[in-house]
PDB file of C-alpha atoms and ligand atoms in Angstrom:
ATOM      1  CA  MET Q 198      32.798  -5.560  14.972  1.00 87.00           C
ATOM      2  CA  VAL Q 199      31.792  -2.309  16.611  1.00 95.00           C
ATOM      3  CA  PRO Q 200      34.803  -0.361  17.989  1.00 97.00           C
ATOM      4  CA  GLN Q 201      34.894  -0.291  21.789  1.00 97.00           C
ATOM      5  CA  LYS Q 202      34.337   3.468  22.059  1.00 97.00           C
ATOM      6  CA  VAL Q 203      31.294   3.246  19.800  1.00 98.00           C
ATOM      7  CA  GLN Q 204      29.954   0.264  21.769  1.00 98.00           C
ATOM      8  CA  THR Q 205      30.219   2.279  24.980  1.00 98.00           C
ATOM      9  CA  ALA Q 206      28.428   5.229  23.385  1.00 98.00           C
ATOM     10  CA  LEU Q 207      25.674   2.978  22.019  1.00 98.00           C
ATOM     11  CA  ASN Q 208      25.187   1.323  25.409  1.00 98.00           C
ATOM     12  CA  ASN Q 209      24.931   4.784  26.996  1.00 98.00           C
ATOM     13  CA  GLN Q 210      22.382   5.751  24.360  1.00 98.00           C
ATOM     14  CA  LEU Q 211      20.406   2.569  25.036  1.00 98.00           C
ATOM     15  CA  ASN Q 212      20.266   3.659  28.678  1.00 98.00           C
ATOM     16  CA  GLU Q 213      19.157   7.177  27.657  1.00 98.00           C
ATOM     17  CA  GLU Q 214      16.336   5.739  25.557  1.00 98.00           C
ATOM     18  CA  MET Q 215      15.211   3.564  28.484  1.00 98.00           C
ATOM     19  CA  PHE Q 216      15.320   6.663  30.684  1.00 98.00           C
ATOM     20  CA  ALA Q 217      13.221   8.527  28.093  1.00 98.00           C
ATOM     21  CA  SER Q 218      10.742   5.654  28.143  1.00 98.00           C
ATOM     22  CA  TYR Q 219      10.615   5.788  31.937  1.00 98.00           C
ATOM     23  CA  SER Q 220      10.264   9.595  31.923  1.00 98.00           C
ATOM     24  CA  TYR Q 221       7.343   9.519  29.510  1.00 98.00           C
ATOM     25  CA  LEU Q 222       5.721   6.814  31.615  1.00 98.00           C
ATOM     26  CA  ALA Q 223       6.048   9.140  34.635  1.00 98.00           C
ATOM     27  CA  MET Q 224       4.402  11.903  32.588  1.00 98.00           C
ATOM     28  CA  SER Q 225       1.618   9.479  31.696  1.00 98.00           C
ATOM     29  CA  ALA Q 226       1.087   8.653  35.375  1.00 98.00           C
ATOM     30  CA  TYR Q 227       1.049  12.370  36.231  1.00 98.00           C
ATOM     31  CA  PHE Q 228      -1.706  13.098  33.718  1.00 98.00           C
ATOM     32  CA  GLU Q 229      -3.617   9.984  34.761  1.00 98.00           C
ATOM     33  CA  SER Q 230      -3.617  11.282  38.338  1.00 98.00           C
ATOM     34  CA  HIS Q 231      -5.073  14.575  37.060  1.00 97.00           C
ATOM     35  CA  ASP Q 232      -7.867  12.810  35.171  1.00 97.00           C
ATOM     36  CA  LEU Q 233      -6.520  13.804  31.773  1.00 97.00           C
ATOM     37  CA  SER Q 234      -6.600  10.333  30.271  1.00 97.00           C
ATOM     38  CA  GLY Q 235      -5.993  11.497  26.686  1.00 97.00           C
ATOM     39  CA  PHE Q 236      -2.710  13.174  27.679  1.00 98.00           C
ATOM     40  CA  ALA Q 237      -1.894  10.076  29.732  1.00 98.00           C
ATOM     41  CA  SER Q 238      -2.441   7.710  26.834  1.00 97.00           C
ATOM     42  CA  TRP Q 239      -0.356   9.889  24.467  1.00 98.00           C
ATOM     43  CA  PHE Q 240       2.603   9.828  26.862  1.00 98.00           C
ATOM     44  CA  ARG Q 241       2.164   6.116  27.397  1.00 97.00           C
ATOM     45  CA  ALA Q 242       2.404   5.566  23.638  1.00 97.00           C
ATOM     46  CA  GLN Q 243       5.477   7.826  23.611  1.00 97.00           C
ATOM     47  CA  SER Q 244       7.002   5.696  26.352  1.00 98.00           C
ATOM     48  CA  THR Q 245       6.460   2.559  24.250  1.00 97.00           C
ATOM     49  CA  GLU Q 246       8.094   4.296  21.299  1.00 97.00           C
ATOM     50  CA  GLU Q 247      11.192   5.117  23.363  1.00 98.00           C
ATOM     51  CA  TYR Q 248      11.387   1.513  24.523  1.00 98.00           C
ATOM     52  CA  GLY Q 249      11.380   0.605  20.829  1.00 98.00           C
ATOM     53  CA  HIS Q 250      14.338   2.953  20.255  1.00 98.00           C
ATOM     54  CA  ALA Q 251      16.258   1.246  23.052  1.00 98.00           C
ATOM     55  CA  MET Q 252      15.509  -2.162  21.556  1.00 98.00           C
ATOM     56  CA  LYS Q 253      16.701  -1.054  18.118  1.00 98.00           C
ATOM     57  CA  ILE Q 254      20.115  -0.373  19.675  1.00 98.00           C
ATOM     58  CA  PHE Q 255      19.934  -3.618  21.651  1.00 98.00           C
ATOM     59  CA  ASP Q 256      19.315  -5.616  18.452  1.00 98.00           C
ATOM     60  CA  TYR Q 257      21.907  -3.715  16.441  1.00 98.00           C
ATOM     61  CA  LEU Q 258      24.656  -4.301  18.998  1.00 98.00           C
ATOM     62  CA  HIS Q 259      24.000  -8.040  18.855  1.00 96.00           C
ATOM     63  CA  GLN Q 260      23.823  -8.155  15.071  1.00 96.00           C
ATOM     64  CA  ALA Q 261      27.032  -6.188  14.726  1.00 96.00           C
ATOM     65  CA  GLY Q 262      28.969  -8.454  17.076  1.00 93.00           C
ATOM     66  CA  GLY Q 263      28.953  -6.018  19.976  1.00 94.00           C
ATOM     67  CA  LYS Q 264      28.056  -6.472  23.606  1.00 96.00           C
ATOM     68  CA  VAL Q 265      25.003  -5.081  25.356  1.00 98.00           C
ATOM     69  CA  THR Q 266      25.748  -3.745  28.835  1.00 97.00           C
ATOM     70  CA  LEU Q 267      22.631  -2.779  30.743  1.00 98.00           C
ATOM     71  CA  LYS Q 268      22.989  -0.185  33.432  1.00 97.00           C
ATOM     72  CA  GLU Q 269      20.844   1.325  36.137  1.00 98.00           C
ATOM     73  CA  ILE Q 270      18.044   3.576  34.888  1.00 98.00           C
ATOM     74  CA  LYS Q 271      17.805   6.933  36.693  1.00 97.00           C
ATOM     75  CA  SER Q 272      14.583   7.833  38.503  1.00 98.00           C
ATOM     76  CA  PRO Q 273      12.511  10.169  36.366  1.00 98.00           C
ATOM     77  CA  LYS Q 274      10.861  13.392  37.499  1.00 98.00           C
ATOM     78  CA  THR Q 275       7.334  12.529  38.642  1.00 98.00           C
ATOM     79  CA  ASN Q 276       5.673  15.832  39.446  1.00 97.00           C
ATOM     80  CA  TRP Q 277       5.244  19.201  37.749  1.00 98.00           C
ATOM     81  CA  LYS Q 278       3.852  22.575  38.876  1.00 96.00           C
ATOM     82  CA  ALA Q 279       1.918  23.069  35.647  1.00 95.00           C
ATOM     83  CA  TYR Q 280       0.861  20.932  32.680  1.00 97.00           C
ATOM     84  CA  LEU Q 281       2.864  23.237  30.436  1.00 97.00           C
ATOM     85  CA  ASP Q 282       6.076  22.323  32.297  1.00 98.00           C
ATOM     86  CA  VAL Q 283       5.724  18.691  31.198  1.00 98.00           C
ATOM     87  CA  PHE Q 284       5.883  19.832  27.589  1.00 98.00           C
ATOM     88  CA  LYS Q 285       8.832  22.113  28.271  1.00 98.00           C
ATOM     89  CA  ASP Q 286      10.648  19.118  29.765  1.00 98.00           C
ATOM     90  CA  MET Q 287       9.746  16.902  26.831  1.00 98.00           C
ATOM     91  CA  TYR Q 288      11.098  19.400  24.306  1.00 98.00           C
ATOM     92  CA  ALA Q 289      14.329  19.896  26.280  1.00 98.00           C
ATOM     93  CA  ALA Q 290      14.768  16.121  26.639  1.00 98.00           C
ATOM     94  CA  GLU Q 291      14.355  15.531  22.905  1.00 98.00           C
ATOM     95  CA  GLN Q 292      16.876  18.270  22.105  1.00 98.00           C
ATOM     96  CA  LYS Q 293      19.307  16.536  24.456  1.00 98.00           C
ATOM     97  CA  VAL Q 294      18.743  13.177  22.757  1.00 98.00           C
ATOM     98  CA  THR Q 295      19.385  14.768  19.355  1.00 98.00           C
ATOM     99  CA  LYS Q 296      22.733  16.121  20.585  1.00 98.00           C
ATOM    100  CA  SER Q 297      23.657  12.762  21.981  1.00 98.00           C
ATOM    101  CA  ILE Q 298      22.750  10.910  18.740  1.00 98.00           C
ATOM    102  CA  ASN Q 299      24.731  13.461  16.726  1.00 98.00           C
ATOM    103  CA  SER Q 300      27.771  12.928  18.903  1.00 98.00           C
ATOM    104  CA  ILE Q 301      27.688   9.158  18.266  1.00 98.00           C
ATOM    105  CA  VAL Q 302      27.289   9.796  14.532  1.00 98.00           C
ATOM    106  CA  GLU Q 303      30.421  11.943  14.738  1.00 98.00           C
ATOM    107  CA  LEU Q 304      32.288   9.342  16.790  1.00 98.00           C
ATOM    108  CA  SER Q 305      31.381   6.488  14.429  1.00 98.00           C
ATOM    109  CA  GLY Q 306      32.695   8.592  11.543  1.00 97.00           C
ATOM    110  CA  LYS Q 307      35.971   9.250  13.350  1.00 98.00           C
ATOM    111  CA  GLU Q 308      36.309   5.544  14.148  1.00 97.00           C
ATOM    112  CA  LYS Q 309      35.550   4.621  10.518  1.00 97.00           C
ATOM    113  CA  ASP Q 310      32.620   2.521  11.752  1.00 97.00           C
ATOM    114  CA  TYR Q 311      30.462   2.955   8.666  1.00 97.00           C
ATOM    115  CA  ALA Q 312      27.884   0.326   9.669  1.00 97.00           C
ATOM    116  CA  THR Q 313      27.004   2.146  12.891  1.00 98.00           C
ATOM    117  CA  ASN Q 314      27.114   5.464  11.080  1.00 98.00           C
ATOM    118  CA  ASN Q 315      24.537   4.095   8.638  1.00 98.00           C
ATOM    119  CA  PHE Q 316      22.451   2.509  11.425  1.00 98.00           C
ATOM    120  CA  LEU Q 317      22.257   5.853  13.227  1.00 98.00           C
ATOM    121  CA  GLN Q 318      20.818   7.694  10.224  1.00 98.00           C
ATOM    122  CA  TRP Q 319      17.382   6.338  11.180  1.00 98.00           C
ATOM    123  CA  PHE Q 320      17.751   8.007  14.586  1.00 98.00           C
ATOM    124  CA  VAL Q 321      18.863  11.270  12.975  1.00 98.00           C
ATOM    125  CA  SER Q 322      15.600  11.431  10.964  1.00 97.00           C
ATOM    126  CA  GLU Q 323      13.542  10.239  13.921  1.00 97.00           C
ATOM    127  CA  GLN Q 324      14.908  13.063  16.081  1.00 97.00           C
ATOM    128  CA  VAL Q 325      13.844  15.676  13.526  1.00 97.00           C
ATOM    129  CA  GLU Q 326      10.315  14.301  13.884  1.00 96.00           C
ATOM    130  CA  GLU Q 327      10.478  13.970  17.665  1.00 96.00           C
ATOM    131  CA  GLU Q 328      11.673  17.547  18.147  1.00 98.00           C
ATOM    132  CA  ALA Q 329       9.061  18.912  15.742  1.00 97.00           C
ATOM    133  CA  THR Q 330       6.251  17.080  17.565  1.00 97.00           C
ATOM    134  CA  ALA Q 331       7.481  18.213  20.987  1.00 97.00           C
ATOM    135  CA  GLN Q 332       7.808  21.808  19.805  1.00 98.00           C
ATOM    136  CA  LYS Q 333       4.356  21.802  18.214  1.00 97.00           C
ATOM    137  CA  LEU Q 334       2.703  20.442  21.357  1.00 97.00           C
ATOM    138  CA  LEU Q 335       4.612  22.899  23.551  1.00 98.00           C
ATOM    139  CA  LYS Q 336       3.422  25.832  21.433  1.00 98.00           C
ATOM    140  CA  ARG Q 337      -0.162  24.606  21.581  1.00 97.00           C
ATOM    141  CA  MET Q 338       0.012  24.183  25.349  1.00 97.00           C
ATOM    142  CA  GLU Q 339       1.325  27.760  25.598  1.00 97.00           C
ATOM    143  CA  MET Q 340      -1.760  28.907  23.700  1.00 96.00           C
ATOM    144  CA  VAL Q 341      -4.134  26.798  25.780  1.00 95.00           C
ATOM    145  CA  GLY Q 342      -2.661  27.746  29.181  1.00 90.00           C
ATOM    146  CA  ASN Q 343      -5.097  26.815  31.923  1.00 86.00           C
ATOM    147  CA  ASN Q 344      -8.183  27.244  29.787  1.00 93.00           C
ATOM    148  CA  THR Q 345     -10.339  24.236  30.698  1.00 95.00           C
ATOM    149  CA  PRO Q 346     -12.218  23.831  27.386  1.00 96.00           C
ATOM    150  CA  GLY Q 347      -8.875  24.076  25.539  1.00 96.00           C
ATOM    151  CA  LEU Q 348      -7.285  21.470  27.786  1.00 96.00           C
ATOM    152  CA  LEU Q 349     -10.225  19.109  27.341  1.00 97.00           C
ATOM    153  CA  MET Q 350     -10.074  19.538  23.586  1.00 96.00           C
ATOM    154  CA  MET Q 351      -6.358  18.692  23.548  1.00 96.00           C
ATOM    155  CA  ASP Q 352      -7.013  15.773  25.866  1.00 97.00           C
ATOM    156  CA  ARG Q 353      -9.544  14.362  23.407  1.00 96.00           C
ATOM    157  CA  GLU Q 354      -7.227  14.903  20.455  1.00 95.00           C
ATOM    158  CA  LEU Q 355      -4.143  13.384  22.121  1.00 96.00           C
ATOM    159  CA  GLY Q 356      -6.221  10.434  23.298  1.00 95.00           C
ATOM    160  CA  MET Q 357      -6.801   9.471  19.674  1.00 91.00           C
ATOM    161  CA  ARG Q 358      -3.173   8.391  19.278  1.00 80.00           C
ATOM    162  CA  ALA Q 359      -3.039   4.602  19.316  1.00 66.00           C
ATOM    163  CA  SER Q 360      -0.646   2.955  21.743  1.00 55.00           C
ATOM    164  CA  GLY Q 361       2.867   2.403  20.391  1.00 48.00           C
ATOM    165  CA  GLN Q 362       2.644   4.988  17.586  1.00 53.00           C
TER     166      GLN Q 362
HETATM  167 FE1  FEO B 127      14.309   8.148  21.397  1.00 87.19          FE
HETATM  168 FE2  FEO B 127      12.573  10.607  21.723  1.00 87.19          FE
HETATM  169  O1  FEO B 127      14.271   9.929  21.535  1.00 87.19           O
END
């Protein structure tokens, strides 16, 4: 049985992951509307990945005898002044998710909920990867700026990511 405080934190995290999914979908729509379909498809795949994170928590709560409580998902930001700003937002969002995961790891330790503590280790590793990817793309976008050939090259490269990866 998952302690009540941990259940609440996991349900909040489930909501955060759904919000991340929704935010990346908004980023995908933004790039689609600017005819950068490679960027759009990368963010769409990222959105699917975040949905997967939410579902991992959904499944875990059920397996561990907890209760899933679904809440309203906030509206995501849908417009940006510059392409670079999307990447700044993504990096900041992933750093926020890392903090939030770490706080539940800490809470589960305090509550002696070793099963959840173990379950969350996957998210701890995943966040290292997510932050590294976001930071790498942000740095590359800083280099590219508004250089059209550079943007088109990145668009082609990002478009090679298969959906859901
Ligand atoms: Fe599920 Fe990108 O954090």
